[in-house]
Short mmCIF file of C-alpha atoms and ligand atoms in Angstrom, two decimals:
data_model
loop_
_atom_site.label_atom_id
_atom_site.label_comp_id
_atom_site.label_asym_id
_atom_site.label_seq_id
_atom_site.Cartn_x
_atom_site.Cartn_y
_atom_site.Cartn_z
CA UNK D 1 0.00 0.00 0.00
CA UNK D 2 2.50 2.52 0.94
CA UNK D 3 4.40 1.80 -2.55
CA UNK D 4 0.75 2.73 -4.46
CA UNK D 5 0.32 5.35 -2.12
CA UNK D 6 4.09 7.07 -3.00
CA UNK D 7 3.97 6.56 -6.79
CA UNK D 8 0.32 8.65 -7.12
CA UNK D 9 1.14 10.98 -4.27
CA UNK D 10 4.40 11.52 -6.72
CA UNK D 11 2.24 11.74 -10.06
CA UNK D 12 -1.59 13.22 -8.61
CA UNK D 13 -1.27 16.39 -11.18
CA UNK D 14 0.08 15.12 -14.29
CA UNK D 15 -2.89 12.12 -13.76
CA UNK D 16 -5.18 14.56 -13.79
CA UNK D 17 -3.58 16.53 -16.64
CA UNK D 18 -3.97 13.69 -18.99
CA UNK D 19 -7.24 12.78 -17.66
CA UNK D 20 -8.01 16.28 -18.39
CA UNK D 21 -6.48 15.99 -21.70
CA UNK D 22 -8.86 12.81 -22.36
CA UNK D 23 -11.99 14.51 -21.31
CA UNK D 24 -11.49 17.74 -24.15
CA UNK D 25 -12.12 15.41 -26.99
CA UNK D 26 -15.63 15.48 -27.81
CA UNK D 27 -16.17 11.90 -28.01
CA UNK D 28 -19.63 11.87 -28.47
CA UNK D 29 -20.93 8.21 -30.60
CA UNK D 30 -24.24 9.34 -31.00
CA UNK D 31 -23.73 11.85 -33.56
CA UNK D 32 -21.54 11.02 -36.95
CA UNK D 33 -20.59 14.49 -36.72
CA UNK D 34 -17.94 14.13 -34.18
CA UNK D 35 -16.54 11.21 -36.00
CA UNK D 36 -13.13 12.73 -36.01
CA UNK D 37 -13.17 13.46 -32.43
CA UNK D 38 -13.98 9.70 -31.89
CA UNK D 39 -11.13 8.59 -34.20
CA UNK D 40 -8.59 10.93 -32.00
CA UNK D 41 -9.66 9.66 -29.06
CA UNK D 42 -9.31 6.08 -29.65
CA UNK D 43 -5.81 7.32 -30.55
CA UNK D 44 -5.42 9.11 -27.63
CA UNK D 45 -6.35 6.22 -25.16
CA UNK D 46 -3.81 3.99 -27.65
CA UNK D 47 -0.97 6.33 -27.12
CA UNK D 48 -1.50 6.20 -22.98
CA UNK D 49 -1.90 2.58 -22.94
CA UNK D 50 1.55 2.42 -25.30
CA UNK D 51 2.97 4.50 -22.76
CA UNK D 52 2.03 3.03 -19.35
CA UNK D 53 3.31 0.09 -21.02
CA UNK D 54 0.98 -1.93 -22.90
CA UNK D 55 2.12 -4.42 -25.67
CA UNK D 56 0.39 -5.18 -28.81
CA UNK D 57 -1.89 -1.88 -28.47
CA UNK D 58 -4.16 -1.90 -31.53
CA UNK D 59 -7.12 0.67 -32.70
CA UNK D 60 -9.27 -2.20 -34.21
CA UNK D 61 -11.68 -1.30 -36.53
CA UNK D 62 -15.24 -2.46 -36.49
CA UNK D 63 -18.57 -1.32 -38.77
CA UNK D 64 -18.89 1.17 -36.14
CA UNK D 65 -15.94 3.12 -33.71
CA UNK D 66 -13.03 1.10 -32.95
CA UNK D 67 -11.93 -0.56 -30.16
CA UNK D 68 -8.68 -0.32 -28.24
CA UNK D 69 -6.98 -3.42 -27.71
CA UNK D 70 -3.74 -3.54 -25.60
CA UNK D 71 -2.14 -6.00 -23.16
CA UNK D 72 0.36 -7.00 -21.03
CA UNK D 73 0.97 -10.80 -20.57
CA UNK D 74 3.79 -11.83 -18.19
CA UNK D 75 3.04 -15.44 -18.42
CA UNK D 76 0.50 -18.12 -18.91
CA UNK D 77 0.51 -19.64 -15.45
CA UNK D 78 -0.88 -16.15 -13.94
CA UNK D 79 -4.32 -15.81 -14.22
CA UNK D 80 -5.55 -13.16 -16.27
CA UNK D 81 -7.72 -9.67 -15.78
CA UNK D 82 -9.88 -8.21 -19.01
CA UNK D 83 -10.46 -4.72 -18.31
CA UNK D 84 -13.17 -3.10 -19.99
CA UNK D 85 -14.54 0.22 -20.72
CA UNK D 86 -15.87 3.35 -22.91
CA UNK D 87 -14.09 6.44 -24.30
CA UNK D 88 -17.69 7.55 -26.03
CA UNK D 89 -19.65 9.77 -24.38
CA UNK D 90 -23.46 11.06 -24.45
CA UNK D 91 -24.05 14.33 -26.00
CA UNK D 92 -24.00 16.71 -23.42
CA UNK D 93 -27.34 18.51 -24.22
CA UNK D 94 -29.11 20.57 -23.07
CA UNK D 95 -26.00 23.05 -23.17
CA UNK D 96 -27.38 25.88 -21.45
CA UNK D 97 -27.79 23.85 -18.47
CA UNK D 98 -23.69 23.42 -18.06
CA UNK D 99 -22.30 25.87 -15.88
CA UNK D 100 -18.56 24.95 -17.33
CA UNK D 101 -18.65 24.09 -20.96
CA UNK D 102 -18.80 20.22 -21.12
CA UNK D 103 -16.00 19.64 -22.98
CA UNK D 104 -13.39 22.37 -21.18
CA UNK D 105 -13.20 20.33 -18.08
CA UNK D 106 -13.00 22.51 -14.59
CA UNK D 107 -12.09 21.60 -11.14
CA UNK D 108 -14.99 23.22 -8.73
CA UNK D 109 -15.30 22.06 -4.90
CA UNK D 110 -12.64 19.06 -5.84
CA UNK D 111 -14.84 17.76 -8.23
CA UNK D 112 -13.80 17.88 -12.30
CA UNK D 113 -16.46 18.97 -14.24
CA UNK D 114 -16.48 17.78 -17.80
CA UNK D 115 -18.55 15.35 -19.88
CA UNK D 116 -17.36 11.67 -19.04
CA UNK D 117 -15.55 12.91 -16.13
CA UNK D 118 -17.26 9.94 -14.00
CA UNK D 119 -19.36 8.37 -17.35
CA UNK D 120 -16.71 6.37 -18.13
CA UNK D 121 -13.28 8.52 -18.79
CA UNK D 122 -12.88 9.25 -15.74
CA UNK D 123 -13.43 5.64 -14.51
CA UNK D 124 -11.65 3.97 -17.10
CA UNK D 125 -8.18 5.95 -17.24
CA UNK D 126 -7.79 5.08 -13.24
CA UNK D 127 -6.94 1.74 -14.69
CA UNK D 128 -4.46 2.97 -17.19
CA UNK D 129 -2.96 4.96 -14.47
CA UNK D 130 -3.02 2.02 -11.66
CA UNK D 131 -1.70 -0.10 -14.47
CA UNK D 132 1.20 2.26 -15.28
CA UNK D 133 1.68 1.89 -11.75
CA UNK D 134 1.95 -1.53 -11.48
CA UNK D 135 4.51 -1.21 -14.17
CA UNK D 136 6.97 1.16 -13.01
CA UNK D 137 6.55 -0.13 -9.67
CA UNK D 138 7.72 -3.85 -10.83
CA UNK D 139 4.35 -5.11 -8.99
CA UNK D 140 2.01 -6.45 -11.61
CA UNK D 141 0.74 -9.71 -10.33
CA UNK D 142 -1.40 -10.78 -13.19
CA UNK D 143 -1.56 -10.33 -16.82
CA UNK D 144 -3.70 -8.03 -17.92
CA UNK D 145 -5.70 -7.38 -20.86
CA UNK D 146 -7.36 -3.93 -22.38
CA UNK D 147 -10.90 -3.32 -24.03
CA UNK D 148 -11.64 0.27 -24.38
CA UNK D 149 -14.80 0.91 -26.62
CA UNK D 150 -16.15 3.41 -28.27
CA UNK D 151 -20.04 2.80 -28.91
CA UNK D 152 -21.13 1.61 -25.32
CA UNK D 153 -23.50 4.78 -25.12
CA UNK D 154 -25.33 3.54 -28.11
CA UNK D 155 -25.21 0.13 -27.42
CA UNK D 156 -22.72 -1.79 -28.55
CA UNK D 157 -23.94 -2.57 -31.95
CA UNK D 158 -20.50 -3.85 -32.99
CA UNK D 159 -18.94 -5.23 -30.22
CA UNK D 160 -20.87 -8.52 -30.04
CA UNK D 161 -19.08 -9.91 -33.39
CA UNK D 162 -15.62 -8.31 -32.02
CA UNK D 163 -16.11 -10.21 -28.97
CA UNK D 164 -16.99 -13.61 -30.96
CA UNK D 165 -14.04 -13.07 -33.70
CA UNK D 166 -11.68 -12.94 -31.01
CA UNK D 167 -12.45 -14.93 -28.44
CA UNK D 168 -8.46 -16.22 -27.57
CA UNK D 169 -7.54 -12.78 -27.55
CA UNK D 170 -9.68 -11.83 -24.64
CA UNK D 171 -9.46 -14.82 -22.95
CA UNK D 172 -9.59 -13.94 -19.43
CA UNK D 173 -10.35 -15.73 -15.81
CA UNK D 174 -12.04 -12.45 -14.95
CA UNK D 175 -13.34 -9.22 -16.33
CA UNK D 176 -13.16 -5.83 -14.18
CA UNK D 177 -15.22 -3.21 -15.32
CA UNK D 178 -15.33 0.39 -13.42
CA UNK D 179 -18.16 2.02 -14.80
CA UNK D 180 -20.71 2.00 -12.25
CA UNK D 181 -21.43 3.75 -8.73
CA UNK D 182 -20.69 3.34 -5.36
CA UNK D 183 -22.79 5.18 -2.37
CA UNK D 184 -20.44 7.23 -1.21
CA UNK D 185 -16.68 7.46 0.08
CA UNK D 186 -17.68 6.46 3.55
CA UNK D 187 -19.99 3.55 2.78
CA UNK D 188 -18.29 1.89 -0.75
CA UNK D 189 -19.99 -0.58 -2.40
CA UNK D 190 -19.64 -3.09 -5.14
CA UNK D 191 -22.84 -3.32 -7.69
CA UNK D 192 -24.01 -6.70 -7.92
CA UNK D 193 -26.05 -6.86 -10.76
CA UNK D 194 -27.01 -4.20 -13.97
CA UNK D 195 -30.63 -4.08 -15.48
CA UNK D 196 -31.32 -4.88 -19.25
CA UNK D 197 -32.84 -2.61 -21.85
CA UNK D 198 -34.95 -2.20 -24.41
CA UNK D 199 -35.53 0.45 -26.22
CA UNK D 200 -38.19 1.94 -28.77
CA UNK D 201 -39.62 4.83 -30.99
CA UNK D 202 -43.24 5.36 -31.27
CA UNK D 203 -44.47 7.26 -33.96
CA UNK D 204 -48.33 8.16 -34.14
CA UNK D 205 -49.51 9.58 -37.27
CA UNK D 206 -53.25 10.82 -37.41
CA UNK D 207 -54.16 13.69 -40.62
CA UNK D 208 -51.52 13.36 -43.97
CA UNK D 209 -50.43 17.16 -42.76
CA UNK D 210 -50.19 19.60 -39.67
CA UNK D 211 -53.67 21.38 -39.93
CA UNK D 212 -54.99 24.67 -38.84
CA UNK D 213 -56.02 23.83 -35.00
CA UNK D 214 -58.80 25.77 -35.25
CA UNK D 215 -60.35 25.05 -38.58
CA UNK D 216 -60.04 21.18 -38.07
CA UNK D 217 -60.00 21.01 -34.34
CA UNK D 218 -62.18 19.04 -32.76
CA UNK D 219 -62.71 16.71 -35.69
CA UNK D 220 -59.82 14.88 -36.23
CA UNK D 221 -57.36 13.19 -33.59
CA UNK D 222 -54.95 14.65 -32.33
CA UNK D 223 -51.37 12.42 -32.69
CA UNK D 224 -49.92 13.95 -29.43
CA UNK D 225 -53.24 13.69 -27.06
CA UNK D 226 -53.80 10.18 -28.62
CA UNK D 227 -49.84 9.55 -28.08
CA UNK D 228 -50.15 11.24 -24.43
CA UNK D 229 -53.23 8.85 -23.57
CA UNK D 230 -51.29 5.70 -24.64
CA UNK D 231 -48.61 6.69 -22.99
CA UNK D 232 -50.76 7.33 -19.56
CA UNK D 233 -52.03 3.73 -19.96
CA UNK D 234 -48.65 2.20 -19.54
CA UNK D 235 -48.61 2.59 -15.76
CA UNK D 236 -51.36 1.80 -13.64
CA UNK D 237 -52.70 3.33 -10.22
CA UNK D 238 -50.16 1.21 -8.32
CA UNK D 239 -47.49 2.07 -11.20
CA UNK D 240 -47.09 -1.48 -12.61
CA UNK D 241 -46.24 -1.63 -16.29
CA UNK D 242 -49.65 -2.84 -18.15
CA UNK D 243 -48.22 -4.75 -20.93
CA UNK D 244 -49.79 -7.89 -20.41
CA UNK D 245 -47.16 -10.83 -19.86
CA UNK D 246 -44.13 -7.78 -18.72
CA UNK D 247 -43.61 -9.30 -15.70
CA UNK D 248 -43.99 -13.23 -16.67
CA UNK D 249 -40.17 -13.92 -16.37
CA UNK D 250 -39.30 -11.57 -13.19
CA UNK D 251 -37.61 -14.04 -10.74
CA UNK D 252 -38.58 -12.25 -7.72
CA UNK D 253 -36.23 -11.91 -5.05
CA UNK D 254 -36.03 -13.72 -1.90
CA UNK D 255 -37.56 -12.32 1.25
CA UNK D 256 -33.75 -12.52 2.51
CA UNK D 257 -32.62 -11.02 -0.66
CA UNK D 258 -34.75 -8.29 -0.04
CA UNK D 259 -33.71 -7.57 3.57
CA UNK D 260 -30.15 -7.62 2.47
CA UNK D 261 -30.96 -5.02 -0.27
CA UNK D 262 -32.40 -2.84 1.92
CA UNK D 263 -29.87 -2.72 4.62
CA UNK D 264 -27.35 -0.16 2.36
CA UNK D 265 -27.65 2.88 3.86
CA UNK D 266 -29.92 5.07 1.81
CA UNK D 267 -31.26 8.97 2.77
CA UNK D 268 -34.56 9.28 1.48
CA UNK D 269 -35.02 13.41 2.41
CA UNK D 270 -30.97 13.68 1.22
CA UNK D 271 -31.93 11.53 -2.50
CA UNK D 272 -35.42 14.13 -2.65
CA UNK D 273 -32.93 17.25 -1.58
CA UNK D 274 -30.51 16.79 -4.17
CA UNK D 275 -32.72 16.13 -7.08
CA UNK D 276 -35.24 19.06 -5.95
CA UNK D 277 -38.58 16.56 -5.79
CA UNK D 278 -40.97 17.30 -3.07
CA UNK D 279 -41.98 13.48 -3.41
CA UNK D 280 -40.87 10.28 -5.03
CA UNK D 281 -43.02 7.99 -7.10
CA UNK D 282 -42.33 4.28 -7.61
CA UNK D 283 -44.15 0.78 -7.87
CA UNK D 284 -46.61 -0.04 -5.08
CA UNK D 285 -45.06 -2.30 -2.76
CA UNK D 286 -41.23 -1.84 -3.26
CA UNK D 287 -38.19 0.12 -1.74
CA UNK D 288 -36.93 3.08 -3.51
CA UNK D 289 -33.25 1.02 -3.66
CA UNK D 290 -35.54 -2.19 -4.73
CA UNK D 291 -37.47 -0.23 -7.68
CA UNK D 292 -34.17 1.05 -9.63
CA UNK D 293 -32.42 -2.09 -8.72
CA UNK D 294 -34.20 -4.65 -8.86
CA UNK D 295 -37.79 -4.31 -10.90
CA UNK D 296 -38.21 -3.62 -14.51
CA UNK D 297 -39.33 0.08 -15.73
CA UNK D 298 -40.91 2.04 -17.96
CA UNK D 299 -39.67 5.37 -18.91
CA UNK D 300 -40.37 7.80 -21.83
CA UNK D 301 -37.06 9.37 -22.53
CA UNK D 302 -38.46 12.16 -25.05
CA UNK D 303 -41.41 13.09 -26.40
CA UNK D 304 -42.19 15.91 -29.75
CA UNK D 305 -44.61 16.11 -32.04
CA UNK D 306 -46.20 19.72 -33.45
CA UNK D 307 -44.58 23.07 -32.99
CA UNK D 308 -42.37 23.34 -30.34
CA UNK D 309 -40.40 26.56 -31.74
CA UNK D 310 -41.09 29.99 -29.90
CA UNK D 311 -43.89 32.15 -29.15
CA UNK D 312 -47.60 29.74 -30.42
CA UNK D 313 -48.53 28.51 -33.77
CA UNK D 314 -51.69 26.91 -33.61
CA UNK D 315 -51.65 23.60 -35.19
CA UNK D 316 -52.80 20.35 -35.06
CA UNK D 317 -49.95 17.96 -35.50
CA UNK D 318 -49.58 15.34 -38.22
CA UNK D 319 -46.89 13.55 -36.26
CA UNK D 320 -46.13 12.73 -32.70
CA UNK D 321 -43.26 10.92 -31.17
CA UNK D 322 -41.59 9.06 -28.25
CA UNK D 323 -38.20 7.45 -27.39
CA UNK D 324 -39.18 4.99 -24.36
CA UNK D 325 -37.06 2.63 -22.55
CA UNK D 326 -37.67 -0.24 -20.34
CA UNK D 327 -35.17 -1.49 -17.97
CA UNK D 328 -35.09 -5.01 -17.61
CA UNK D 329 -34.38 -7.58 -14.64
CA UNK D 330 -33.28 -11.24 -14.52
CA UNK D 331 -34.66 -13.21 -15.88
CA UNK D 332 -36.48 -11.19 -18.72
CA UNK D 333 -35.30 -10.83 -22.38
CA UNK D 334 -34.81 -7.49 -24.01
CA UNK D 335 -36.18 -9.55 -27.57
CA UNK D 336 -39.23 -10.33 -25.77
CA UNK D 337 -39.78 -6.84 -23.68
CA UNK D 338 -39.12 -5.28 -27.02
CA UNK D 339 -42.36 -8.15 -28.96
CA UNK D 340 -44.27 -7.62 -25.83
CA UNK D 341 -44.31 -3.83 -26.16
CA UNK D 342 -45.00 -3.49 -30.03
CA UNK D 343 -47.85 -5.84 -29.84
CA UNK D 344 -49.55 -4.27 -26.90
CA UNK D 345 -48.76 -0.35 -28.08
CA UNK D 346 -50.18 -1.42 -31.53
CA UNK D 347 -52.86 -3.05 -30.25
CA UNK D 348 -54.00 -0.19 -28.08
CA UNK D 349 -54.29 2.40 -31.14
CA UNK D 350 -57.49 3.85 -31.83
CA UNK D 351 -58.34 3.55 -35.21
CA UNK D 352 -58.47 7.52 -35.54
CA UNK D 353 -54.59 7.14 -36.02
CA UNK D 354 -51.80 5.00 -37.14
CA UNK D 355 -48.65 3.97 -34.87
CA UNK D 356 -45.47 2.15 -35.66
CA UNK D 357 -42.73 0.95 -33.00
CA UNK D 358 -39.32 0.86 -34.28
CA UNK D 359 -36.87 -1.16 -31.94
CA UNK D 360 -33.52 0.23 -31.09
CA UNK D 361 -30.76 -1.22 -29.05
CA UNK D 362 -31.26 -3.43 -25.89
CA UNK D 363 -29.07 -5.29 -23.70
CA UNK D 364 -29.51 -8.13 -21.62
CA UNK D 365 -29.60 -7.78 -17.24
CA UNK D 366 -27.02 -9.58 -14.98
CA UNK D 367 -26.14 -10.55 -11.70
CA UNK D 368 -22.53 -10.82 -10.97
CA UNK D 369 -21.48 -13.45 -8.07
CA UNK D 370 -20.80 -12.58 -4.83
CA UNK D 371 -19.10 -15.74 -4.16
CA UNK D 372 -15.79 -16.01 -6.95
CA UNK D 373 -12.35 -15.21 -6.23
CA UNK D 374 -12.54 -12.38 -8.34
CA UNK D 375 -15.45 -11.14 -6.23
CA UNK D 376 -13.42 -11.76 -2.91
CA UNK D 377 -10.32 -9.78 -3.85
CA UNK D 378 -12.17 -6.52 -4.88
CA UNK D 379 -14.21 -7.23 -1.52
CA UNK D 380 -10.43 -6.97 0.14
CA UNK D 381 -8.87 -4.48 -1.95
CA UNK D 382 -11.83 -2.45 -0.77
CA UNK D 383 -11.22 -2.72 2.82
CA UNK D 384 -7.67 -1.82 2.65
CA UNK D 385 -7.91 1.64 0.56
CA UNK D 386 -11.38 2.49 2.53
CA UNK D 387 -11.20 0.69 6.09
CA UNK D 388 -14.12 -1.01 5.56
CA UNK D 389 -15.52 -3.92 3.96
CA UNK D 390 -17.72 -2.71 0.72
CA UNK D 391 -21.75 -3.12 0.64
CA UNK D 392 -23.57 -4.95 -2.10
CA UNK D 393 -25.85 -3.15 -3.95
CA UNK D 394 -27.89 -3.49 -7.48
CA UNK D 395 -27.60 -0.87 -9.96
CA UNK D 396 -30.04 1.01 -11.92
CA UNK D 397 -28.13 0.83 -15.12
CA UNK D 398 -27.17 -0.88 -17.77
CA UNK D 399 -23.72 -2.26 -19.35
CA UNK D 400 -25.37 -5.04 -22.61
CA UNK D 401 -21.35 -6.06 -22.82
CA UNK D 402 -21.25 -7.89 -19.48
CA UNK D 403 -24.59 -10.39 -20.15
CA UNK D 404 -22.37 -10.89 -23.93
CA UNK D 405 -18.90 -11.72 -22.04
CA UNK D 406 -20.60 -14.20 -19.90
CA UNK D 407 -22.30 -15.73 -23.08
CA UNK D 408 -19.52 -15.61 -25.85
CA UNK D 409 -16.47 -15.86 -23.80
CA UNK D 410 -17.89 -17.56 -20.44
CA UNK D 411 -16.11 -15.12 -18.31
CA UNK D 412 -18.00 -13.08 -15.01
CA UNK D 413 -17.60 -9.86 -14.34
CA UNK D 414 -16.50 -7.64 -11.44
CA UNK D 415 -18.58 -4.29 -10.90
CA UNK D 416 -15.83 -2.20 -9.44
CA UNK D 417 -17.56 1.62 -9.73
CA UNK D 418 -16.43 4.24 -7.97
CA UNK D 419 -18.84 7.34 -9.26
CA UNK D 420 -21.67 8.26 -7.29
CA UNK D 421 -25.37 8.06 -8.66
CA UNK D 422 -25.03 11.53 -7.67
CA UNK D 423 -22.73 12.69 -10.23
CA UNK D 424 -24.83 14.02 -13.05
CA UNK D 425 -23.89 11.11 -15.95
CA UNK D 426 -26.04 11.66 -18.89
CA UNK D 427 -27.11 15.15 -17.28
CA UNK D 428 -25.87 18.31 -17.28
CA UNK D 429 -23.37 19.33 -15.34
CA UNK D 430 -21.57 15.70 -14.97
CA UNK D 431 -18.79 15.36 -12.04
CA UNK D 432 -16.15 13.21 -10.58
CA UNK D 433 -14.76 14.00 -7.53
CA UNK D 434 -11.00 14.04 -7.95
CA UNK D 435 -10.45 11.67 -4.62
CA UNK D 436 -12.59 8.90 -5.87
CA UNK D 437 -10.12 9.16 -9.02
CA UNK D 438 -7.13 9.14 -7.24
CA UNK D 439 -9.07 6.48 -4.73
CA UNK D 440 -9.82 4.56 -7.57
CA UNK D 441 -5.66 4.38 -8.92
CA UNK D 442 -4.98 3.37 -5.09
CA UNK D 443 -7.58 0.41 -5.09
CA UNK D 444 -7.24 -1.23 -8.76
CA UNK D 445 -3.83 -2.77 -7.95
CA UNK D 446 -4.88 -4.44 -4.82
CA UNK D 447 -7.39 -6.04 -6.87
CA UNK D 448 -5.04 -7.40 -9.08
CA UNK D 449 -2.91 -8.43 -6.49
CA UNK D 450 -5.17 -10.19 -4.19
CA UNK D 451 -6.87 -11.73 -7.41
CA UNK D 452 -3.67 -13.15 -8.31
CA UNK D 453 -2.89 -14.54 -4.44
CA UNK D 454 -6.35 -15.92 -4.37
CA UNK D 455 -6.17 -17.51 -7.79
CA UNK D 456 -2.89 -19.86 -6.62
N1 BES B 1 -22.07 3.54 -17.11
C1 BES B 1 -23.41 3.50 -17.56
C2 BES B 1 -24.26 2.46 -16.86
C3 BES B 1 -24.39 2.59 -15.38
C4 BES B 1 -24.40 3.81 -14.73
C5 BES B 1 -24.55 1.45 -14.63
C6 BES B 1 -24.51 3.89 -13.36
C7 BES B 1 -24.71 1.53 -13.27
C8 BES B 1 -24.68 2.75 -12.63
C9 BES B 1 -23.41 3.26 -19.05
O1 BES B 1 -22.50 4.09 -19.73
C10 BES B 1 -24.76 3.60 -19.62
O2 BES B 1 -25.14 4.73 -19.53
N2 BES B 1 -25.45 2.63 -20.22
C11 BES B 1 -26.67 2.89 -20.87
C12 BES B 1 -27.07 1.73 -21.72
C13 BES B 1 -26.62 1.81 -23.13
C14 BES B 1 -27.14 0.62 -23.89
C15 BES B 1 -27.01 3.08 -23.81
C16 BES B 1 -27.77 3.09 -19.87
O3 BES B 1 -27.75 2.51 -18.78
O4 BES B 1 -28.68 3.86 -20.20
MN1 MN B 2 -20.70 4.10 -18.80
MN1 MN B 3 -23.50 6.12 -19.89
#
């Protein structure tokens, strides 16, 4: 420990320099515009890998963004660590909101602001830097092996046929993945399991053409009311999703389960404070901690239609739309959710319209085990850089790579997060505080080194 401690007490501002340096490209996947930025960023990550001391670093192309490969393999009777994560990021609107540009990161209260500071730059260049480490220090137990994506923010389209084209290459006993949250510095916590997705556009089309509101108002449907209605029906009074046959394949937890869950320390007035609600709203019957971790949702993620420019037009729409997500829960199937929904959303139309559901991406949910070596060493690395022994907890989000690693390459993952849910990702305004960066470099190589001692 003290050796990890010296070597980023002797580097803390030039990490942050380069992390800084990471976070000005504007990596954002979602829009081919910034394909260059992508490219340069891949390059970027390449170049620090090369440097820290990677071996056969590659940009590897795929239909999509490429992938950066790199690895360091000291010999094939150590076990081996896969570490995986994402240089895109999510476009950063609405602007206005930022108080920092997005993409000029800024250090305010000891927090970096900047898009991907914690979402998953931030996250994933503490294991370049703890690997650099491990390197100049002479102490890397393990080999170790690099993934670093660059479409996890839309999905992973491309990454399921990298993964099955090179399966030797990423053969691994374990894969470590830092790109989800922890509660907070005084009570860390290792997530346990990620939710599934799936993902679809409505579109409801009623008149050929926007009309004059008032002319034909009040005789022909309206495609936003008729869209809002059949959106209302979704939930019922008790908020459960109405799709008939959504929750067939929920395994439900165990009463134990359940008591476990809820034993993380969670703030109820503190969660309502910081997001400004005067109340929070959830499915009848289940913990706040138990509804984003452990039951499937329903959310509409956007919604347009009509004239939604300045000042009033009056018009009655020809269009109206909505992006909606469900997250999904063992043991349910994002192919299925995604049937389920288009038959029941179709079904519900009125006839004074027509709708079509276009599926987009969708993942698969996981649980990780609790019970594997590699589970047991992050559990210790834990206690020695915090003092105390991390809490299990099930998070909200969702990573479709870690249900495909299990499938294709038959490896389990470790969730080793240290964000907070706190820190704005996909919002406005995103943060990392700088100690759970520098936290993070201190903690990653006692995970590899306890994984290796436990592996013998
Ligand atoms: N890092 C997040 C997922 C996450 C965040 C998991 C916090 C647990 C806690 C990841 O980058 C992400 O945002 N994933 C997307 C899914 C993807 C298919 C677009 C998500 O969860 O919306
Ligand atoms: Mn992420
Ligand atoms: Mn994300």
């Amino acid at each position: 420990m003290h050796v990890i401690r010296q070597y980023v007490n002797d580097n803390r501002q030039r990490f942050l320099e380069e992390l800084f340096e990471l976070l000005r490209f504007q990596s954002i996947s979602a829009d081919p515009k910034y394909k260059e930025d992508m490219l340069k960023t891949a390059g970027y990550v390449a170049e620090k890998l090369k440097s820290a001391g990677a071996e056969k670093v590659e940009i590897c192309p795929t239909e999509g963004y490429p992938i950066v490969y790199g690895e360091k393999i000291i010999s094939n009777s150590l076990p081996t660590v896969l570490v995986y994560g994402h240089y895109d990021v999510q476009p950063p609107d609405p602007l206005g909101l930022w108080h920092t540009p997005p993409f000029e990161p800024t250090v305010r209260d000891e927090k970096i602001y900047a898009r991907g500071a914690c979402d998953d730059k931030g996250q994933f260049y503490m294991h370049v830097k703890a690997f650099e480490l491990m390197m100049r220090t002479n102490t890397l137990p393990c080999n170790i092996k690099f993934m670093i994506e660059g479409e996890e923010e839309v999905g992973s389209g491309n990454l399921g046929i990298f993964v099955s084209e090179n399966k030797e290459k990423l053969k691994a006993d374990v894969v470590l993945i830092s790109d989800t949250s922890m509660i907070s510095m005084d009570h860390p916590s290792l997530e346990t399991g990620l939710r599934g997705l799936s993902y679809v556009e409505v579109e409801v089309t009623g008149p050929d053409r926007d009309l004059h509101s008032g002319v034909y108002g009040g005789a022909v449907a309206n495609p936003a009311t008729v869209l809002s209605k059949l959106i209302a029906s979704l939930h019922d009074e008790n908020n459960h999703i109405t799709i008939p046959g959504f929750y067939d394949e929920v395994i439900d937890l165990s009463a134990q389960e359940r008591e476990m869950l809820n034993k993380a320390p969670f703030d109820e007035e503190e969660y309502k404070k910081d997001l400004k609600v005067e109340e929070l709203w959830g499915e009848k019957g289940y913990s706040t901690l138990e509804r984003t971790g452990t039951r499937p949702t329903l959310e509409v993620n956007g919604i347009w239609g009509g004239y939604t420019g300045e000042g009033a037009k009056t018009v009655l729409p020809s269009k109206a739309f909505a992006k909606i997500s469900m997250r999904l829960v063992p043991n349910q199937s994002s192919e299925k959710i995604t049937k389920l929904f288009k038959d029941h959303f179709e079904s519900i139309a009125p006839n004074s319209v027509k709708v079509k559901v276009n599926p987009h991406h969708g993942g698969e949910p996981v649980v990780t085990p609790t019970d594997s070596i590699a589970y047991k060493a992050a559990q210790k690395a834990i206690f020695e850089s915090f003092g105390k022994d991390p809490i299990p907890t099930r998070g909200g989000g969702s990573i479709p790579i870690v249900a495909l690693f299990e499938r294709e390459l038959g490896v389990k993952t470790v969730l080793m997060g240290f964000g907070l849910d706190s820190d704005n990702l996909h919002s406005p305004n995103e943060k990392f505080d700088i100690a759970n960066f520098y936290k993070g470099i201190e903690t990653i190589p006692l995970f590899h080194k306890y994984f290796a001692e436990l592996s013998k």
